């Protein structure tokens, strides 16, 4: 069995597991790479049984062309998952299996976490993310679920979702895996030309310098520096750069002692939208 497509077949399979099985889930949209693999490895280490879901969730895309262009590499994905463990169960539902009536998202109150950065620039994105994650948790009932810090805002939103919907799943965040030039691994990197992909190390290098500046200069100066860096580089267009505290994700103007901060960035390279983030202190 390479992958399971229906909820019914998945439930039957999960029911055959011993009662006290510690079940881990890693939700993905496929086009898998080493970033995803790091989540699978951690989940295999920490659970008796692991499910990986592959589903390109339409309700979290605010842009149809981005949804249509999303890379699909199912055969290679199955190979990568099974190279980590042949026992991982792969769930590849169709859209009608997940959205049995309308392809619509639920509405959640994420207490403002969804109003900034990705939430501000991708309308309704986090309601879509919440809808698919709640659906997967309800169907699969994992004890733990694994998400990457690559999408740090999403990780915070899913912690919140689990709390407000009382889903009873332990959410585990995993560090960002990068290409050799520092570019955060992403399925979207496949859409970059080899030259731009190489040059895109510039995004992470700028974040590292911003982190250094944040240690000695004001928030405003650090933001101005990033804006100028990107204005001077015709290959990349800056959509946003924000510095926020790590709990509320509210962009700050001044830093307060004893608070933990993170910097977030979204950049266009040609028509490919790339995001990244870094801990500042
Ligand atoms: P996606 O398939 O893009 O929805 O990603 C599935 C999961 O893999 C999400 O929790 C992502 O945050 C995580 N992920 C994607 N890229 C990376 C990366 N470079 N490092 C760590 N985790 C990642």
Short mmCIF file of C-alpha atoms and ligand atoms in Angstrom, two decimals:
data_model
loop_
_atom_site.label_atom_id
_atom_site.label_comp_id
_atom_site.label_asym_id
_atom_site.label_seq_id
_atom_site.Cartn_x
_atom_site.Cartn_y
_atom_site.Cartn_z
CA UNK A 1 0.00 0.00 0.00
CA UNK A 2 1.66 3.26 -1.12
CA UNK A 3 -0.90 5.76 0.14
CA UNK A 4 -4.47 5.93 1.45
CA UNK A 5 -6.96 8.23 -0.29
CA UNK A 6 -10.16 7.90 1.74
CA UNK A 7 -11.05 8.76 5.33
CA UNK A 8 -12.82 5.41 5.66
CA UNK A 9 -9.73 3.39 4.69
CA UNK A 10 -7.52 5.54 6.93
CA UNK A 11 -9.83 5.08 9.93
CA UNK A 12 -9.90 1.31 9.35
CA UNK A 13 -6.11 1.24 9.26
CA UNK A 14 -5.75 3.36 12.42
CA UNK A 15 -8.31 1.22 14.28
CA UNK A 16 -6.10 -1.83 13.78
CA UNK A 17 -3.30 -0.21 15.84
CA UNK A 18 -2.87 -1.21 19.51
CA UNK A 19 -4.95 0.97 21.86
CA UNK A 20 -2.11 2.85 23.58
CA UNK A 21 -0.27 3.66 20.32
CA UNK A 22 1.36 7.10 20.41
CA UNK A 23 0.37 8.50 17.02
CA UNK A 24 2.25 11.39 15.40
CA UNK A 25 1.00 13.45 12.45
CA UNK A 26 2.96 15.58 9.98
CA UNK A 27 0.63 17.59 7.72
CA UNK A 28 2.19 18.69 4.39
CA UNK A 29 1.22 19.90 0.94
CA UNK A 30 3.72 17.61 -0.80
CA UNK A 31 6.62 18.53 -3.13
CA UNK A 32 8.68 17.29 -0.23
CA UNK A 33 12.29 18.24 0.58
CA UNK A 34 14.79 17.90 3.42
CA UNK A 35 12.86 20.46 5.51
CA UNK A 36 9.85 18.15 5.54
CA UNK A 37 12.13 15.13 6.07
CA UNK A 38 13.42 16.65 9.32
CA UNK A 39 9.83 16.68 10.64
CA UNK A 40 9.25 13.06 9.57
CA UNK A 41 12.47 11.94 11.31
CA UNK A 42 11.52 13.68 14.55
CA UNK A 43 8.00 12.24 14.42
CA UNK A 44 9.36 8.70 13.83
CA UNK A 45 11.74 9.10 16.79
CA UNK A 46 9.03 10.33 19.15
CA UNK A 47 6.00 8.16 18.25
CA UNK A 48 5.01 4.49 17.82
CA UNK A 49 3.31 5.23 14.53
CA UNK A 50 3.36 8.20 12.13
CA UNK A 51 0.92 9.54 9.54
CA UNK A 52 2.08 12.02 6.89
CA UNK A 53 -0.71 13.80 5.05
CA UNK A 54 -0.22 15.28 1.58
CA UNK A 55 -2.99 17.66 0.61
CA UNK A 56 -2.79 20.94 -1.28
CA UNK A 57 -5.48 22.75 0.66
CA UNK A 58 -7.42 25.12 -1.65
CA UNK A 59 -8.95 27.25 1.14
CA UNK A 60 -5.57 28.54 2.31
CA UNK A 61 -4.64 29.97 -1.10
CA UNK A 62 -5.76 33.53 -1.75
CA UNK A 63 -4.34 33.41 -5.26
CA UNK A 64 -5.62 30.87 -7.82
CA UNK A 65 -2.49 30.92 -9.95
CA UNK A 66 -0.34 30.14 -6.86
CA UNK A 67 -2.64 27.17 -6.15
CA UNK A 68 -2.49 25.93 -9.75
CA UNK A 69 1.30 26.30 -9.93
CA UNK A 70 1.88 24.48 -6.63
CA UNK A 71 4.35 21.67 -7.52
CA UNK A 72 3.04 18.07 -7.38
CA UNK A 73 5.61 15.26 -7.09
CA UNK A 74 3.71 12.38 -5.45
CA UNK A 75 5.96 9.49 -6.59
CA UNK A 76 9.11 11.21 -5.35
CA UNK A 77 7.28 12.22 -2.13
CA UNK A 78 6.34 8.60 -1.36
CA UNK A 79 9.96 7.52 -2.00
CA UNK A 80 11.32 10.19 0.35
CA UNK A 81 8.85 9.30 3.12
CA UNK A 82 9.54 5.56 2.83
CA UNK A 83 13.31 6.16 2.82
CA UNK A 84 12.86 7.49 6.35
CA UNK A 85 10.55 4.67 7.43
CA UNK A 86 8.54 2.22 5.32
CA UNK A 87 6.00 2.12 8.18
CA UNK A 88 4.88 5.73 7.83
CA UNK A 89 1.26 5.84 6.69
CA UNK A 90 0.67 8.31 3.85
CA UNK A 91 -2.74 9.98 3.60
CA UNK A 92 -3.49 11.68 0.25
CA UNK A 93 -7.16 12.68 0.33
CA UNK A 94 -8.96 14.37 -2.55
CA UNK A 95 -10.56 17.80 -2.08
CA UNK A 96 -14.08 16.30 -1.99
CA UNK A 97 -12.98 13.84 0.69
CA UNK A 98 -11.98 16.74 3.00
CA UNK A 99 -14.62 19.28 1.89
CA UNK A 100 -17.69 17.07 1.48
CA UNK A 101 -20.16 19.96 1.01
CA UNK A 102 -18.57 23.34 0.15
CA UNK A 103 -14.91 24.20 -0.37
CA UNK A 104 -15.02 26.88 2.33
CA UNK A 105 -13.03 27.68 5.43
CA UNK A 106 -14.30 28.01 9.00
CA UNK A 107 -13.95 31.35 10.79
CA UNK A 108 -11.70 31.39 13.82
CA UNK A 109 -10.81 34.03 16.37
CA UNK A 110 -7.03 33.76 16.65
CA UNK A 111 -6.84 36.80 18.91
CA UNK A 112 -5.09 38.99 16.33
CA UNK A 113 -2.29 36.50 15.48
CA UNK A 114 -3.82 36.25 11.99
CA UNK A 115 -4.07 40.00 11.37
CA UNK A 116 -0.40 40.74 10.69
CA UNK A 117 2.24 39.69 8.12
CA UNK A 118 1.02 36.54 6.28
CA UNK A 119 -2.51 37.25 7.54
CA UNK A 120 -2.40 40.83 6.29
CA UNK A 121 -1.02 39.96 2.85
CA UNK A 122 -2.88 36.64 2.28
CA UNK A 123 -6.56 37.24 2.86
CA UNK A 124 -8.29 34.45 4.86
CA UNK A 125 -5.13 32.29 4.65
CA UNK A 126 -5.10 31.31 8.32
CA UNK A 127 -8.81 30.42 8.42
CA UNK A 128 -7.97 27.98 5.60
CA UNK A 129 -4.98 26.60 7.50
CA UNK A 130 -7.08 26.25 10.67
CA UNK A 131 -9.83 24.45 8.74
CA UNK A 132 -7.55 21.79 7.24
CA UNK A 133 -5.55 21.25 10.44
CA UNK A 134 -8.71 20.89 12.55
CA UNK A 135 -10.14 18.45 9.95
CA UNK A 136 -6.95 16.35 9.95
CA UNK A 137 -6.76 16.31 13.77
CA UNK A 138 -10.41 15.24 13.96
CA UNK A 139 -9.99 12.43 11.41
CA UNK A 140 -6.58 11.13 12.55
CA UNK A 141 -6.67 11.97 16.29
CA UNK A 142 -2.88 12.19 16.72
CA UNK A 143 -1.28 12.65 20.14
CA UNK A 144 1.42 14.91 18.65
CA UNK A 145 1.67 16.96 15.46
CA UNK A 146 4.81 18.44 13.89
CA UNK A 147 5.14 21.84 12.22
CA UNK A 148 8.16 23.78 10.95
CA UNK A 149 9.38 27.13 12.30
CA UNK A 150 9.83 28.02 8.62
CA UNK A 151 6.15 29.03 8.94
CA UNK A 152 6.54 30.45 12.45
CA UNK A 153 3.30 32.47 12.33
CA UNK A 154 1.42 29.35 11.21
CA UNK A 155 2.98 27.42 14.13
CA UNK A 156 1.68 30.08 16.58
CA UNK A 157 -1.77 29.98 14.95
CA UNK A 158 -1.94 26.18 15.23
CA UNK A 159 -0.98 26.34 18.93
CA UNK A 160 -3.85 28.83 19.32
CA UNK A 161 -6.25 26.68 17.25
CA UNK A 162 -5.50 23.65 19.42
CA UNK A 163 -6.20 25.73 22.53
CA UNK A 164 -9.46 27.42 21.38
CA UNK A 165 -10.94 24.29 19.76
CA UNK A 166 -9.67 22.08 22.62
CA UNK A 167 -8.17 19.61 20.15
CA UNK A 168 -5.93 17.87 22.70
CA UNK A 169 -2.92 17.52 20.38
CA UNK A 170 0.64 18.38 21.46
CA UNK A 171 2.12 20.76 18.88
CA UNK A 172 5.84 20.35 18.23
CA UNK A 173 7.82 23.07 16.42
CA UNK A 174 10.90 22.04 14.39
CA UNK A 175 13.86 24.25 13.33
CA UNK A 176 14.21 25.69 9.81
CA UNK A 177 16.26 23.60 7.37
CA UNK A 178 18.21 25.67 4.82
CA UNK A 179 19.92 25.17 1.46
CA UNK A 180 23.75 25.56 1.44
CA UNK A 181 23.47 29.32 0.63
CA UNK A 182 21.11 29.88 3.58
CA UNK A 183 17.85 30.03 1.58
CA UNK A 184 15.08 28.39 3.68
CA UNK A 185 14.04 25.16 1.97
CA UNK A 186 10.59 25.45 0.39
CA UNK A 187 8.57 23.58 -2.23
CA UNK A 188 8.34 26.93 -4.03
CA UNK A 189 12.15 27.05 -4.51
CA UNK A 190 11.63 24.54 -7.36
CA UNK A 191 9.98 27.34 -9.33
CA UNK A 192 13.09 29.59 -9.16
CA UNK A 193 15.63 29.59 -11.98
CA UNK A 194 19.01 28.09 -10.89
CA UNK A 195 20.58 31.60 -10.97
CA UNK A 196 17.88 33.24 -8.83
CA UNK A 197 17.86 30.27 -6.43
CA UNK A 198 21.60 30.74 -5.90
CA UNK A 199 21.23 34.52 -5.47
CA UNK A 200 18.34 34.03 -3.02
CA UNK A 201 20.87 33.32 -0.26
CA UNK A 202 20.75 37.14 -0.12
CA UNK A 203 17.46 36.93 1.84
CA UNK A 204 18.98 34.97 4.74
CA UNK A 205 22.25 36.96 4.66
CA UNK A 206 20.17 40.17 5.01
CA UNK A 207 18.26 38.63 7.94
CA UNK A 208 21.56 37.73 9.65
CA UNK A 209 22.82 41.31 9.26
CA UNK A 210 19.47 42.65 10.51
CA UNK A 211 19.83 40.41 13.57
CA UNK A 212 23.28 41.87 14.21
CA UNK A 213 21.99 45.45 13.76
CA UNK A 214 19.05 44.76 16.08
CA UNK A 215 21.62 44.10 18.83
CA UNK A 216 23.11 47.60 18.53
CA UNK A 217 20.71 49.88 16.62
CA UNK A 218 17.04 50.94 16.84
CA UNK A 219 14.15 48.92 15.37
CA UNK A 220 13.51 51.75 12.89
CA UNK A 221 17.15 51.84 11.73
CA UNK A 222 17.19 48.06 11.29
CA UNK A 223 13.98 48.18 9.20
CA UNK A 224 15.28 51.09 7.12
CA UNK A 225 18.49 49.19 6.44
CA UNK A 226 16.58 46.15 5.14
CA UNK A 227 14.32 48.33 2.96
CA UNK A 228 17.37 49.98 1.34
CA UNK A 229 19.16 46.63 0.83
CA UNK A 230 16.16 45.32 -1.12
CA UNK A 231 15.65 48.57 -3.06
CA UNK A 232 19.24 48.21 -4.25
CA UNK A 233 18.79 44.61 -5.39
CA UNK A 234 16.66 44.35 -8.57
CA UNK A 235 16.27 40.54 -8.28
CA UNK A 236 14.11 40.65 -5.17
CA UNK A 237 11.08 42.71 -4.19
CA UNK A 238 10.41 43.15 -0.49
CA UNK A 239 6.77 42.68 0.52
CA UNK A 240 7.26 43.09 4.27
CA UNK A 241 9.91 42.97 6.95
CA UNK A 242 8.67 43.03 10.55
CA UNK A 243 10.13 42.62 13.99
CA UNK A 244 7.65 41.22 16.52
CA UNK A 245 7.62 39.73 19.99
CA UNK A 246 7.26 35.96 19.77
CA UNK A 247 4.02 35.67 21.76
CA UNK A 248 1.59 38.18 20.23
CA UNK A 249 3.43 38.62 16.88
CA UNK A 250 2.67 42.33 17.13
CA UNK A 251 5.20 44.40 15.16
CA UNK A 252 7.20 46.63 17.50
CA UNK A 253 8.66 50.12 17.23
CA UNK A 254 10.95 49.85 20.25
CA UNK A 255 12.41 46.91 22.07
CA UNK A 256 11.67 46.14 25.71
CA UNK A 257 14.15 44.30 27.94
CA UNK A 258 13.53 40.62 28.71
CA UNK A 259 11.23 40.18 25.67
CA UNK A 260 11.98 37.65 22.94
CA UNK A 261 11.81 38.94 19.38
CA UNK A 262 11.78 37.46 15.89
CA UNK A 263 12.15 39.04 12.44
CA UNK A 264 9.88 38.00 9.57
CA UNK A 265 10.26 38.63 5.86
CA UNK A 266 8.30 38.03 2.64
CA UNK A 267 9.99 38.59 -0.71
CA UNK A 268 9.10 38.13 -4.37
CA UNK A 269 11.72 36.57 -6.64
CA UNK A 270 10.21 36.81 -10.14
CA UNK A 271 6.63 35.69 -9.39
CA UNK A 272 7.62 33.33 -6.57
CA UNK A 273 6.78 34.44 -3.05
CA UNK A 274 9.31 33.38 -0.42
CA UNK A 275 9.09 33.76 3.37
CA UNK A 276 11.64 33.39 6.13
CA UNK A 277 12.14 34.32 9.77
CA UNK A 278 14.89 34.38 12.38
CA UNK A 279 15.14 34.56 16.18
CA UNK A 280 16.71 37.87 17.17
CA UNK A 281 17.61 37.29 20.82
P1 LIG B 1 4.14 22.64 3.52
O1 LIG B 1 4.19 21.37 2.73
O2 LIG B 1 4.86 23.77 2.88
O3 LIG B 1 2.75 22.98 3.99
O4 LIG B 1 4.97 22.33 4.84
C1 LIG B 1 4.63 21.28 5.70
C2 LIG B 1 5.36 21.47 6.99
O5 LIG B 1 6.77 21.44 6.75
C3 LIG B 1 5.05 22.82 7.66
O6 LIG B 1 4.90 22.63 9.05
C4 LIG B 1 6.26 23.64 7.33
O7 LIG B 1 6.54 24.66 8.27
C5 LIG B 1 7.36 22.57 7.35
N1 LIG B 1 8.50 23.03 6.58
C6 LIG B 1 8.49 23.45 5.28
N2 LIG B 1 9.73 23.86 4.93
C7 LIG B 1 10.52 23.71 6.00
C8 LIG B 1 11.90 23.97 6.27
N3 LIG B 1 12.71 24.49 5.36
N4 LIG B 1 12.38 23.67 7.50
C9 LIG B 1 11.56 23.15 8.46
N5 LIG B 1 10.26 22.89 8.26
C10 LIG B 1 9.74 23.17 7.07
#
